[in-house]
XYZ file of C-alpha atoms in Angstrom:
689
model
C -17.991 -138.870 80.705
C -21.583 -138.841 79.447
C -23.162 -139.191 75.978
C -26.139 -137.232 74.740
C -28.683 -138.815 72.353
C -31.367 -136.584 70.840
C -33.926 -137.646 68.233
C -36.822 -135.567 66.911
C -39.353 -137.868 65.232
C -41.997 -136.250 62.956
C -44.046 -136.601 59.804
C -42.080 -136.752 56.554
C -39.395 -134.059 56.241
C -38.851 -132.828 52.622
C -35.669 -134.438 51.298
C -34.198 -131.077 50.208
C -34.346 -129.778 53.813
C -32.904 -132.743 55.646
C -29.123 -132.281 55.307
C -29.211 -128.632 56.253
C -31.538 -129.264 59.173
C -29.074 -131.833 60.558
C -26.207 -129.321 60.269
C -28.303 -126.610 61.957
C -29.295 -128.903 64.799
C -25.658 -129.795 65.441
C -24.529 -126.204 65.176
C -27.122 -124.861 67.589
C -26.771 -127.573 70.236
C -22.959 -127.598 70.093
C -22.964 -123.817 70.370
C -25.304 -123.919 73.399
C -23.105 -126.457 75.135
C -19.970 -124.441 74.512
C -21.585 -121.222 75.737
C -22.287 -122.951 79.039
C -18.808 -124.275 79.518
C -19.715 -127.858 78.583
C -16.854 -129.236 76.476
C -17.251 -132.589 74.682
C -15.312 -135.050 72.590
C -17.419 -135.361 69.453
C -20.787 -134.652 67.844
C -22.549 -135.978 64.766
C -25.994 -135.284 63.347
C -28.143 -137.496 61.114
C -31.165 -136.789 58.973
C -33.769 -139.061 57.400
C -37.285 -138.976 56.024
C -38.912 -138.824 59.474
C -36.220 -138.047 62.002
C -33.369 -135.734 62.988
C -30.800 -137.219 65.318
C -27.841 -135.775 67.182
C -25.249 -137.756 69.154
C -22.759 -135.885 71.388
C -20.104 -137.924 73.137
C -17.766 -137.191 76.078
C -19.781 -134.599 77.959
C -18.936 -133.895 81.651
C -21.511 -134.911 84.276
C -21.736 -131.267 85.471
C -20.666 -127.801 84.590
C -17.367 -126.595 86.074
C -17.558 -124.168 88.999
C -16.643 -120.693 87.957
C -16.129 -117.393 89.706
C -17.142 -114.031 88.278
C -15.849 -110.643 89.286
C -17.958 -107.487 89.276
C -16.365 -104.042 89.723
C -18.163 -101.847 92.265
C -18.014 -98.253 93.490
C -15.132 -96.520 95.266
C -14.704 -97.386 98.932
C -15.553 -93.815 99.896
C -18.668 -93.712 97.709
C -22.057 -92.824 99.333
C -23.568 -95.678 101.372
C -26.606 -95.911 99.125
C -24.399 -96.489 96.073
C -22.543 -99.303 97.853
C -25.818 -100.859 99.049
C -27.215 -100.778 95.536
C -24.103 -102.495 94.162
C -24.254 -105.266 96.789
C -27.916 -105.790 96.104
C -27.419 -106.044 92.310
C -24.449 -108.437 92.688
C -26.246 -110.537 95.332
C -23.337 -110.449 97.755
C -22.473 -108.858 101.147
C -19.637 -106.473 101.856
C -17.733 -109.381 103.382
C -17.742 -111.095 99.947
C -16.041 -108.170 98.339
C -12.360 -107.378 97.924
C -10.766 -103.942 97.927
C -8.443 -103.081 95.017
C -6.583 -99.994 93.993
C -6.219 -98.782 90.370
C -4.031 -95.808 91.288
C -7.005 -93.520 91.643
C -8.068 -94.911 94.994
C -9.514 -98.131 96.395
C -12.745 -99.659 95.052
C -14.899 -102.723 95.791
C -14.820 -105.875 93.651
C -17.471 -108.502 94.229
C -16.177 -112.020 93.724
C -19.168 -114.185 92.911
C -18.754 -117.956 92.962
C -21.016 -119.835 90.578
C -21.532 -123.554 91.249
C -21.739 -125.737 88.199
C -25.057 -127.521 87.646
C -25.769 -130.989 86.449
C -25.321 -131.275 82.692
C -28.758 -132.847 82.246
C -30.387 -129.818 83.933
C -28.468 -127.443 81.705
C -29.425 -129.336 78.523
C -33.050 -129.593 79.593
C -33.050 -125.842 80.093
C -31.664 -124.754 76.711
C -33.026 -127.393 74.303
C -36.574 -125.949 73.987
C -35.107 -122.588 72.930
C -32.542 -124.203 70.639
C -35.196 -126.336 68.851
C -37.433 -123.313 68.444
C -34.552 -121.536 66.636
C -33.983 -124.232 64.032
C -34.233 -122.287 60.744
C -36.544 -124.316 58.500
C -37.016 -122.864 54.971
C -40.741 -123.585 55.396
C -42.428 -124.684 58.543
C -45.778 -125.285 60.208
C -46.734 -123.756 63.557
C -49.092 -124.576 66.339
C -49.788 -123.004 69.755
C -48.321 -124.170 72.995
C -50.072 -124.034 76.296
C -47.639 -121.614 77.919
C -45.306 -120.200 75.324
C -45.396 -118.527 71.942
C -46.450 -120.618 68.917
C -43.871 -123.310 67.975
C -42.577 -123.758 64.424
C -41.462 -127.097 63.030
C -41.304 -128.493 59.516
C -44.017 -131.108 60.092
C -46.027 -132.254 63.123
C -43.664 -133.608 65.762
C -44.619 -137.006 67.181
C -41.937 -137.810 69.763
C -38.641 -136.672 71.254
C -36.066 -139.144 72.462
C -33.452 -137.507 74.650
C -31.078 -139.213 77.061
C -27.850 -138.306 78.782
C -25.775 -141.244 79.864
C -28.861 -143.455 79.551
C -31.142 -141.243 81.659
C -34.020 -139.191 80.236
C -33.341 -135.467 79.873
C -36.677 -134.021 80.969
C -38.035 -131.209 78.839
C -40.946 -130.556 76.508
C -41.132 -128.928 73.087
C -44.110 -128.331 70.850
C -46.340 -130.131 73.292
C -44.193 -133.273 73.218
C -42.379 -134.483 76.311
C -38.988 -136.148 75.894
C -38.574 -139.798 76.811
C -36.668 -142.858 75.545
C -39.009 -144.017 72.768
C -39.207 -143.687 69.006
C -40.575 -145.694 66.075
C -39.116 -147.755 63.315
C -40.079 -148.033 59.624
C -43.606 -146.879 58.840
C -44.638 -150.170 57.180
C -41.935 -152.714 58.076
C -42.129 -152.320 61.853
C -44.722 -151.833 64.506
C -44.839 -150.483 67.991
C -42.471 -148.226 69.814
C -38.741 -148.722 70.244
C -37.031 -147.856 73.531
C -33.358 -146.872 73.410
C -31.150 -145.101 75.958
C -27.770 -145.057 74.235
C -26.643 -144.325 70.670
C -25.275 -147.769 69.757
C -28.415 -149.484 71.059
C -30.539 -146.856 69.216
C -28.813 -147.469 65.861
C -29.023 -151.246 66.212
C -32.725 -151.201 67.158
C -33.558 -148.852 64.293
C -31.808 -151.149 61.857
C -33.749 -154.097 63.261
C -36.866 -152.024 62.649
C -35.836 -151.437 58.966
C -34.441 -147.892 59.408
C -30.915 -147.034 58.283
C -30.014 -143.933 60.237
C -27.053 -142.584 58.224
C -27.962 -140.876 54.947
C -24.502 -141.632 53.516
C -25.059 -145.348 54.122
C -28.444 -145.147 52.423
C -26.830 -143.365 49.426
C -24.117 -146.028 49.196
C -26.720 -148.823 49.299
C -28.771 -147.207 46.536
C -25.792 -146.467 44.342
C -24.390 -149.955 44.558
C -27.809 -151.613 44.117
C -28.608 -149.560 40.990
C -25.173 -150.267 39.569
C -25.480 -153.976 40.298
C -29.003 -154.267 38.917
C -28.013 -152.430 35.710
C -24.907 -154.635 35.332
C -27.006 -157.795 35.420
C -28.820 -156.511 32.332
C -25.642 -155.358 30.577
C -26.398 -151.700 31.324
C -24.878 -148.923 33.392
C -26.225 -146.220 35.634
C -26.278 -142.618 34.334
C -24.710 -140.740 37.264
C -27.026 -138.248 38.983
C -25.693 -137.081 42.351
C -28.587 -134.758 42.984
C -31.191 -137.456 42.442
C -29.177 -139.833 44.626
C -29.207 -137.349 47.472
C -32.915 -136.739 47.085
C -33.890 -140.437 46.928
C -31.713 -141.210 50.006
C -33.912 -138.716 51.809
C -37.110 -140.468 50.769
C -36.451 -144.078 51.824
C -35.495 -145.275 55.303
C -34.982 -148.810 53.958
C -34.127 -148.444 50.260
C -34.830 -151.310 47.925
C -33.855 -150.917 44.272
C -36.057 -152.399 41.497
C -35.811 -152.233 37.707
C -38.660 -151.331 35.451
C -39.114 -151.178 31.663
C -39.929 -148.297 29.372
C -42.262 -149.245 26.557
C -40.644 -149.202 23.143
C -43.222 -146.710 21.767
C -41.546 -144.003 23.855
C -38.001 -144.733 22.825
C -38.030 -142.383 19.807
C -38.685 -139.459 22.158
C -35.389 -137.611 22.880
C -33.518 -139.083 25.787
C -33.408 -135.725 27.592
C -37.233 -135.698 27.690
C -37.414 -139.252 28.985
C -34.749 -138.692 31.575
C -36.203 -135.355 32.796
C -39.705 -136.844 32.982
C -38.455 -139.761 35.077
C -36.255 -137.625 37.253
C -38.563 -134.687 38.009
C -41.850 -136.492 38.408
C -40.933 -140.046 39.471
C -37.410 -139.924 40.943
C -36.244 -142.778 38.691
C -32.625 -143.362 37.650
C -32.017 -143.576 33.894
C -29.776 -146.358 32.556
C -27.813 -146.588 29.335
C -26.326 -149.204 27.080
C -22.526 -148.906 27.388
C -22.121 -150.386 23.885
C -24.016 -147.583 22.155
C -23.945 -144.838 24.844
C -27.666 -144.405 24.320
C -30.345 -144.468 26.966
C -31.732 -147.960 27.623
C -35.392 -148.887 27.856
C -34.956 -149.739 31.575
C -35.068 -147.534 34.659
C -34.254 -148.000 38.334
C -36.648 -147.024 41.076
C -36.077 -146.962 44.829
C -38.823 -148.419 46.974
C -39.110 -147.848 50.648
C -40.493 -151.337 51.080
C -39.591 -155.013 51.053
C -42.324 -156.658 49.009
C -43.329 -160.290 49.406
C -43.654 -160.752 45.608
C -40.146 -159.470 44.995
C -41.459 -156.065 43.917
C -43.523 -157.182 40.923
C -46.564 -155.118 41.898
C -44.423 -152.131 42.764
C -42.691 -152.296 39.373
C -45.999 -152.711 37.566
C -47.505 -149.749 39.358
C -44.540 -147.510 38.603
C -44.485 -148.586 34.939
C -48.193 -147.689 34.732
C -47.572 -144.244 36.151
C -44.523 -143.734 33.952
C -46.534 -144.742 30.871
C -48.964 -141.912 31.571
C -46.177 -139.435 32.102
C -44.326 -140.405 28.948
C -47.537 -140.380 26.929
C -47.927 -136.716 27.867
C -44.290 -136.018 26.974
C -44.598 -137.836 23.622
C -47.760 -135.913 22.859
C -45.985 -132.615 23.405
C -43.012 -133.813 21.323
C -45.203 -134.837 18.415
C -47.249 -131.667 18.547
C -44.280 -129.379 18.785
C -42.724 -130.694 15.614
C -45.781 -129.798 13.597
C -44.784 -126.113 13.736
C -41.320 -125.082 12.513
C -39.048 -123.321 14.910
C -38.777 -120.371 12.560
C -42.563 -119.993 12.530
C -42.583 -119.785 16.337
C -40.394 -116.673 16.519
C -43.283 -114.254 16.028
C -45.040 -115.756 19.079
C -42.124 -114.511 21.205
C -43.713 -111.055 20.874
C -46.410 -112.209 23.261
C -43.882 -113.158 25.979
C -42.518 -110.361 28.148
C -38.859 -110.806 28.955
C -38.643 -107.916 31.400
C -40.946 -104.969 31.929
C -38.128 -102.517 31.097
C -36.435 -104.603 28.391
C -39.431 -105.559 26.278
C -40.604 -108.886 24.872
C -38.629 -111.956 24.034
C -39.013 -111.052 20.351
C -37.406 -107.625 20.901
C -34.657 -109.383 22.848
C -34.115 -111.849 20.020
C -33.826 -109.100 17.470
C -31.109 -107.355 19.545
C -29.238 -110.616 20.048
C -29.423 -111.439 16.370
C -27.871 -108.148 15.336
C -25.172 -108.471 18.003
C -24.403 -112.119 17.063
C -23.894 -111.154 13.437
C -21.469 -108.454 14.418
C -19.513 -110.648 16.826
C -19.599 -113.554 14.342
C -18.089 -111.375 11.647
C -15.213 -110.504 13.980
C -14.632 -114.106 15.080
C -14.095 -115.030 11.453
C -14.611 -118.224 9.597
C -17.638 -116.865 7.690
C -19.995 -117.635 10.527
C -21.902 -114.351 10.743
C -24.946 -115.636 8.818
C -25.205 -118.810 10.898
C -24.689 -116.842 14.097
C -27.528 -114.539 13.209
C -29.813 -117.440 12.243
C -29.055 -119.278 15.468
C -29.680 -116.130 17.545
C -33.007 -115.676 15.689
C -34.144 -119.140 16.632
C -32.477 -119.483 20.040
C -35.524 -118.585 22.146
C -38.204 -120.021 19.905
C -38.480 -123.255 21.898
C -39.930 -121.226 24.765
C -43.255 -121.474 22.914
C -43.204 -125.316 22.715
C -45.128 -127.680 24.894
C -42.132 -129.678 26.060
C -40.297 -126.585 27.324
C -43.510 -125.351 28.872
C -43.642 -128.593 30.855
C -39.859 -128.824 31.482
C -38.199 -125.369 31.490
C -34.868 -126.987 32.221
C -34.870 -128.300 28.620
C -34.621 -124.842 27.033
C -32.024 -124.895 24.310
C -31.809 -128.683 24.360
C -35.234 -128.958 22.749
C -34.491 -126.028 20.424
C -31.636 -128.071 18.944
C -33.905 -131.113 18.366
C -36.563 -128.976 16.664
C -33.911 -127.175 14.564
C -32.511 -130.472 13.368
C -36.020 -131.681 12.541
C -36.502 -128.503 10.492
C -33.216 -129.231 8.610
C -31.423 -126.203 9.985
C -27.650 -126.169 9.701
C -26.013 -128.393 12.357
C -23.919 -125.475 13.676
C -27.088 -123.420 14.057
C -28.779 -126.261 15.920
C -25.793 -126.735 18.257
C -25.644 -122.986 18.940
C -29.343 -122.967 19.924
C -28.541 -125.675 22.481
C -25.278 -124.181 23.712
C -26.067 -120.445 23.865
C -26.942 -120.689 27.564
C -23.518 -122.158 28.352
C -21.617 -122.016 30.582
C -24.370 -122.072 33.214
C -21.954 -122.539 36.128
C -18.316 -122.841 37.051
C -18.282 -126.602 36.382
C -20.115 -126.318 33.020
C -18.153 -126.374 29.775
C -18.098 -123.415 27.419
C -19.552 -123.830 23.894
C -17.288 -125.558 21.416
C -18.228 -124.030 18.053
C -17.587 -120.549 16.693
C -21.270 -119.993 16.007
C -22.099 -120.953 19.575
C -19.471 -118.536 20.937
C -21.053 -115.639 19.041
C -24.622 -116.399 20.172
C -23.653 -117.186 23.778
C -21.685 -113.936 24.061
C -24.537 -111.951 22.461
C -27.192 -113.406 24.754
C -25.216 -112.608 27.909
C -24.014 -109.197 26.797
C -27.483 -108.033 25.789
C -28.855 -108.998 29.196
C -25.992 -107.410 31.055
C -26.200 -104.085 29.257
C -29.966 -103.964 29.389
C -30.114 -104.685 33.095
C -27.337 -102.267 33.924
C -28.890 -99.532 31.822
C -32.196 -99.934 33.620
C -30.799 -100.009 37.146
C -31.223 -103.757 37.718
C -27.699 -104.311 38.971
C -26.574 -106.985 41.395
C -26.298 -105.945 44.992
C -24.513 -107.466 47.921
C -27.645 -109.256 48.981
C -28.963 -110.418 45.649
C -28.517 -111.063 41.933
C -32.002 -112.039 40.782
C -31.076 -111.923 37.076
C -27.864 -113.927 37.515
C -25.784 -111.118 36.030
C -22.637 -112.210 37.877
C -22.986 -115.638 36.283
C -23.547 -114.032 32.858
C -20.378 -111.942 33.207
C -18.361 -114.941 34.350
C -19.704 -116.804 31.249
C -18.493 -114.030 28.960
C -15.072 -114.028 30.619
C -14.678 -117.792 30.379
C -15.635 -117.872 26.672
C -13.239 -115.054 25.834
C -10.347 -116.591 27.822
C -10.802 -120.282 27.058
C -11.366 -119.675 23.327
C -8.660 -117.005 23.058
C -11.098 -114.479 21.587
C -9.457 -111.065 21.181
C -12.211 -108.546 21.866
C -12.068 -105.183 23.557
C -14.572 -105.170 26.446
C -15.385 -101.540 25.700
C -16.147 -102.446 22.093
C -18.277 -105.491 22.993
C -20.332 -103.522 25.530
C -20.648 -100.686 23.024
C -22.083 -103.095 20.433
C -24.559 -104.407 23.045
C -25.539 -100.844 23.836
C -26.475 -100.251 20.179
C -29.401 -102.591 20.645
C -30.849 -100.087 23.053
C -30.319 -96.960 20.956
C -27.249 -94.816 21.154
C -25.942 -96.379 24.330
C -24.732 -94.767 27.512
C -20.989 -94.357 28.005
C -21.384 -94.297 31.758
C -23.219 -97.630 31.702
C -20.584 -99.121 29.423
C -17.853 -97.962 31.817
C -19.714 -99.460 34.782
C -20.123 -102.698 32.906
C -16.375 -102.903 32.093
C -15.636 -102.289 35.748
C -18.072 -105.060 36.621
C -16.158 -107.405 34.285
C -12.883 -106.414 35.976
C -14.298 -107.353 39.348
C -15.577 -110.693 38.046
C -12.188 -111.370 36.394
C -10.590 -110.971 39.813
C -12.938 -113.663 41.197
C -12.143 -116.058 38.360
C -8.375 -115.527 38.498
C -8.065 -115.443 42.288
C -9.136 -119.104 42.290
C -6.151 -119.726 40.021
C -3.716 -117.925 42.311
C -3.598 -114.599 40.500
C -3.232 -111.458 42.570
C -6.203 -109.128 42.363
C -4.078 -106.004 42.836
C -2.092 -106.859 39.677
C -5.342 -107.108 37.668
C -6.210 -103.637 39.034
C -2.750 -102.399 38.064
C -3.203 -103.489 34.455
C -6.828 -102.426 34.176
C -5.890 -99.000 35.560
C -3.769 -98.264 32.523
C -7.042 -97.322 30.869
C -5.942 -98.480 27.465
C -6.097 -102.208 28.185
C -9.422 -104.005 28.165
C -8.683 -107.164 26.185
C -9.024 -110.036 28.629
C -6.659 -112.487 27.001
C -3.914 -109.865 26.868
C -4.632 -108.674 30.390
C -4.305 -112.139 31.861
C -1.094 -112.780 29.940
C 0.348 -109.457 31.120
C -0.642 -110.022 34.734
C 0.859 -113.563 34.734
C 4.190 -112.125 33.495
C 4.021 -109.252 36.025
C 3.275 -111.635 38.857
C 6.224 -113.838 37.943
C 8.473 -110.765 37.686
C 7.464 -109.429 41.130
C 8.449 -112.753 42.704
C 12.083 -112.166 41.694
C 14.557 -109.998 43.645
C 14.796 -107.600 40.715
C 11.012 -107.245 40.614
C 10.611 -106.702 44.381
C 13.450 -104.170 44.522
C 12.259 -102.314 41.470
C 8.808 -102.039 43.010
C 10.403 -100.640 46.166
C 12.357 -98.123 44.050
C 9.167 -97.156 42.197
C 7.307 -96.539 45.450
C 10.176 -94.397 46.765
C 10.236 -92.375 43.569
C 6.457 -91.874 43.510
C 6.387 -90.880 47.160
C 8.965 -88.177 46.457
C 7.091 -87.057 43.356
C 3.775 -86.986 45.177
C 5.221 -84.733 47.927
C 7.077 -82.381 45.598
C 4.240 -82.140 43.056
C 1.893 -81.173 45.868
C 4.379 -78.613 47.146
C 5.044 -77.097 43.729
C 1.564 -77.537 42.264
C 2.930 -79.085 39.095
C 3.269 -82.587 37.684
C 6.846 -83.639 36.862
C 6.182 -85.508 33.655
C 8.232 -83.380 31.299
C 11.396 -84.361 29.486
C 14.594 -84.209 31.469
C 17.605 -82.324 30.163
C 20.776 -84.402 29.770
C 22.865 -81.231 30.060
C 21.714 -80.769 33.673
C 22.710 -84.290 34.729
C 25.932 -84.034 36.715
C 26.126 -87.092 38.965
C 27.263 -90.426 37.354
C 24.384 -92.333 38.947
C 21.714 -90.048 37.450
C 23.396 -90.199 34.060
C 23.394 -94.014 34.150
C 19.730 -94.045 35.110
C 18.888 -91.609 32.365
C 20.743 -93.775 29.758
C 19.145 -96.951 31.033
C 15.686 -95.379 30.984
C 16.149 -94.336 27.355
C 17.211 -97.833 26.361
C 14.380 -99.437 28.345
C 11.704 -97.246 26.807
C 12.884 -98.154 23.376
C 13.086 -101.860 24.201
C 9.839 -102.289 26.113
C 7.508 -100.862 23.491
C 7.999 -103.524 20.784
C 7.856 -106.287 23.400
C 4.522 -105.008 24.623
C 3.328 -104.630 21.066
C 4.077 -108.274 20.315
C 2.758 -109.405 23.720
C 6.183 -110.679 24.705
C 5.474 -109.654 28.241
C 8.142 -111.855 29.839
C 10.741 -110.147 27.623
C 9.422 -106.729 28.606
C 9.785 -107.681 32.262
C 13.385 -108.809 31.675
C 14.167 -105.463 30.066
C 12.519 -103.660 32.956
C 14.612 -105.630 35.445
C 17.635 -103.792 34.054
C 16.422 -100.653 35.809
C 16.898 -102.097 39.265
C 20.580 -101.400 39.735
C 20.523 -97.819 38.322
C 17.494 -96.967 40.416
C 19.154 -98.285 43.587
C 22.335 -96.355 42.774
C 20.389 -93.153 42.074
C 18.712 -93.138 45.469
C 21.946 -94.045 47.190
C 24.158 -91.390 45.593
C 21.977 -88.595 44.300
C 20.244 -85.822 46.262
C 16.928 -85.351 44.476
C 15.983 -81.995 46.064
C 19.175 -80.249 45.037
C 19.816 -76.635 46.094
C 19.763 -75.541 42.468
C 16.085 -75.330 41.473
C 16.784 -76.259 37.830
C 18.739 -79.344 38.803
C 16.060 -80.326 41.329
C 13.322 -79.977 38.706
C 15.388 -81.995 36.219
C 15.898 -84.825 38.722
C 12.209 -84.884 39.508
C 11.443 -85.073 35.797
C 13.910 -87.994 35.659
C 11.888 -89.756 38.345
C 8.746 -88.889 36.444
C 10.243 -90.609 33.416
C 10.911 -93.699 35.554
C 7.261 -93.662 36.621
C 6.040 -93.293 33.063
C 8.337 -96.103 31.861
C 7.022 -98.584 34.405
C 3.422 -97.508 33.699
C 3.929 -98.791 30.154
C 3.539 -102.228 31.738
C 1.128 -101.564 34.652
C 0.060 -98.914 37.106
C 2.529 -99.857 39.833
C 0.774 -97.552 42.307
C -2.006 -100.178 42.465
C 0.375 -102.935 43.486
C 0.313 -103.903 47.147
C 3.402 -104.591 49.174
């Protein structure tokens, strides 16, 4: 068996593109091998600052021989037709077999294809495969013979061997051989390697660690250890760790110091400044939980002075960055948050939805209304928080670091001596920003967060800016999921129709069709949320379809009880009985042109089984209603289970379409009553199975 080693060595590849590029390279090459009948034992791709590498093990030395059959014309077809077939198949008549499909004999050309050497096959497809690598952004340059080639950065060399021998091909004007290079500064000259193990070892000797996961582990442990020596701990940042691992081929961790003059700047500003501009890890004091005046940087260099000059240089750069941040922080606090609200009138939120000030005024009114319903006398604070929630968009810090929206608003609100609940709501009104984010914790925050999201959802829906299958530029799905999570996790009892109606009032009278579409949108999002928790989407449809149920907390509770009930024998059999009844009703209602939803006449009931069903239905209707009213859904299901035996007996012993028309109509009305009784709980016609 043979092993393939492929390395593409170039100028620096952006860290954010490396991991996906490695996956794409593996996917494309593995796919090309499989398409050509070349099976293998394993494949693994690697990415680093200057190279993409793929190792494929256990390849055969050559393709297997295969035979291909090509159906030809009938034996008695005109000679020219037969000659044309032989010419197109590249065979003679002696190479063809005659077969009979029952309509007469016809020719079949059996074409034997000899397998080629694996190296030749790989050399043939690699240029095309490399040209197809989907870089998010790429450079291009002309080739002598083919169309312009695209690659992320100028390509310097290609190392490609199969079982130690060079696979001869060229791409982007570079011819494959067995050479590459080590670390940009810590090595010199070319490295020759023919096999993967030798390649990895020589790269390591040349100060290059091939595996990104190993580089991440080295950085993580080194930062943790360096912090521990100073009695500190690392503030976890997986995203930064991934990025830094893509910047250094030989990572060396050093610790620098933040000057004390910057330590009164909020930690979020310091951390964001270091992370975004300098790729530094922030550290904290475990005793206080506060950010420490030290930071960890990752150098791609082993310095003779132990890194003193590197640290000094980075501290100098950081000082300049933090001076800018401190300037913005000091300047921003000179103007109160409340005095910044008017300036929102100069910022357009959306061409169809007006300015940020108009948006704030809508959210404020909505937050007061929702706050009054939540209770706890929070309406005033909810309105105040909504009024100030977007004011930090006019500050210098948020202008420099948009990701600190809300966070900075809280700091400025506290500086202005606003109520603590108001300040927290300003910070939290964007929450939850994703499935792993927490929902706000205070009542004021719930009101403002719901208002912010509902206003955006209604406004966008009303103006035709709805999500499509290919895009959701205004993150409306995320906003709807945020509303659902707040309502469910905080047990907030709101009607969706009512909430959307309140949001609509900010835009005038509101449009009932838009409100209806928005409620449907919430129902679809609820399915997504609950599916992950094992809840059946058809049961959510069944409850939503009742038309009178749009309170999420109650819907979820009802669906959970229904799902548990349908897992029992009583539930499954009752569902089967329901479907049988509705199928009969559907056919007879279509035939008669009427709906059998009237009251049945006890006097016309003659069979014992139909009398028992009628009696049980009456008792069930009486018993279910109060259980549903008190949200004792499990009790309601238990009551409903009592219908199973009478329903089974009815279908076993009673002829629905009796000869007497009055009796027939009465029995159909009895089934109509069964349908109506079950629809008190859910629309069973929406339930699958």
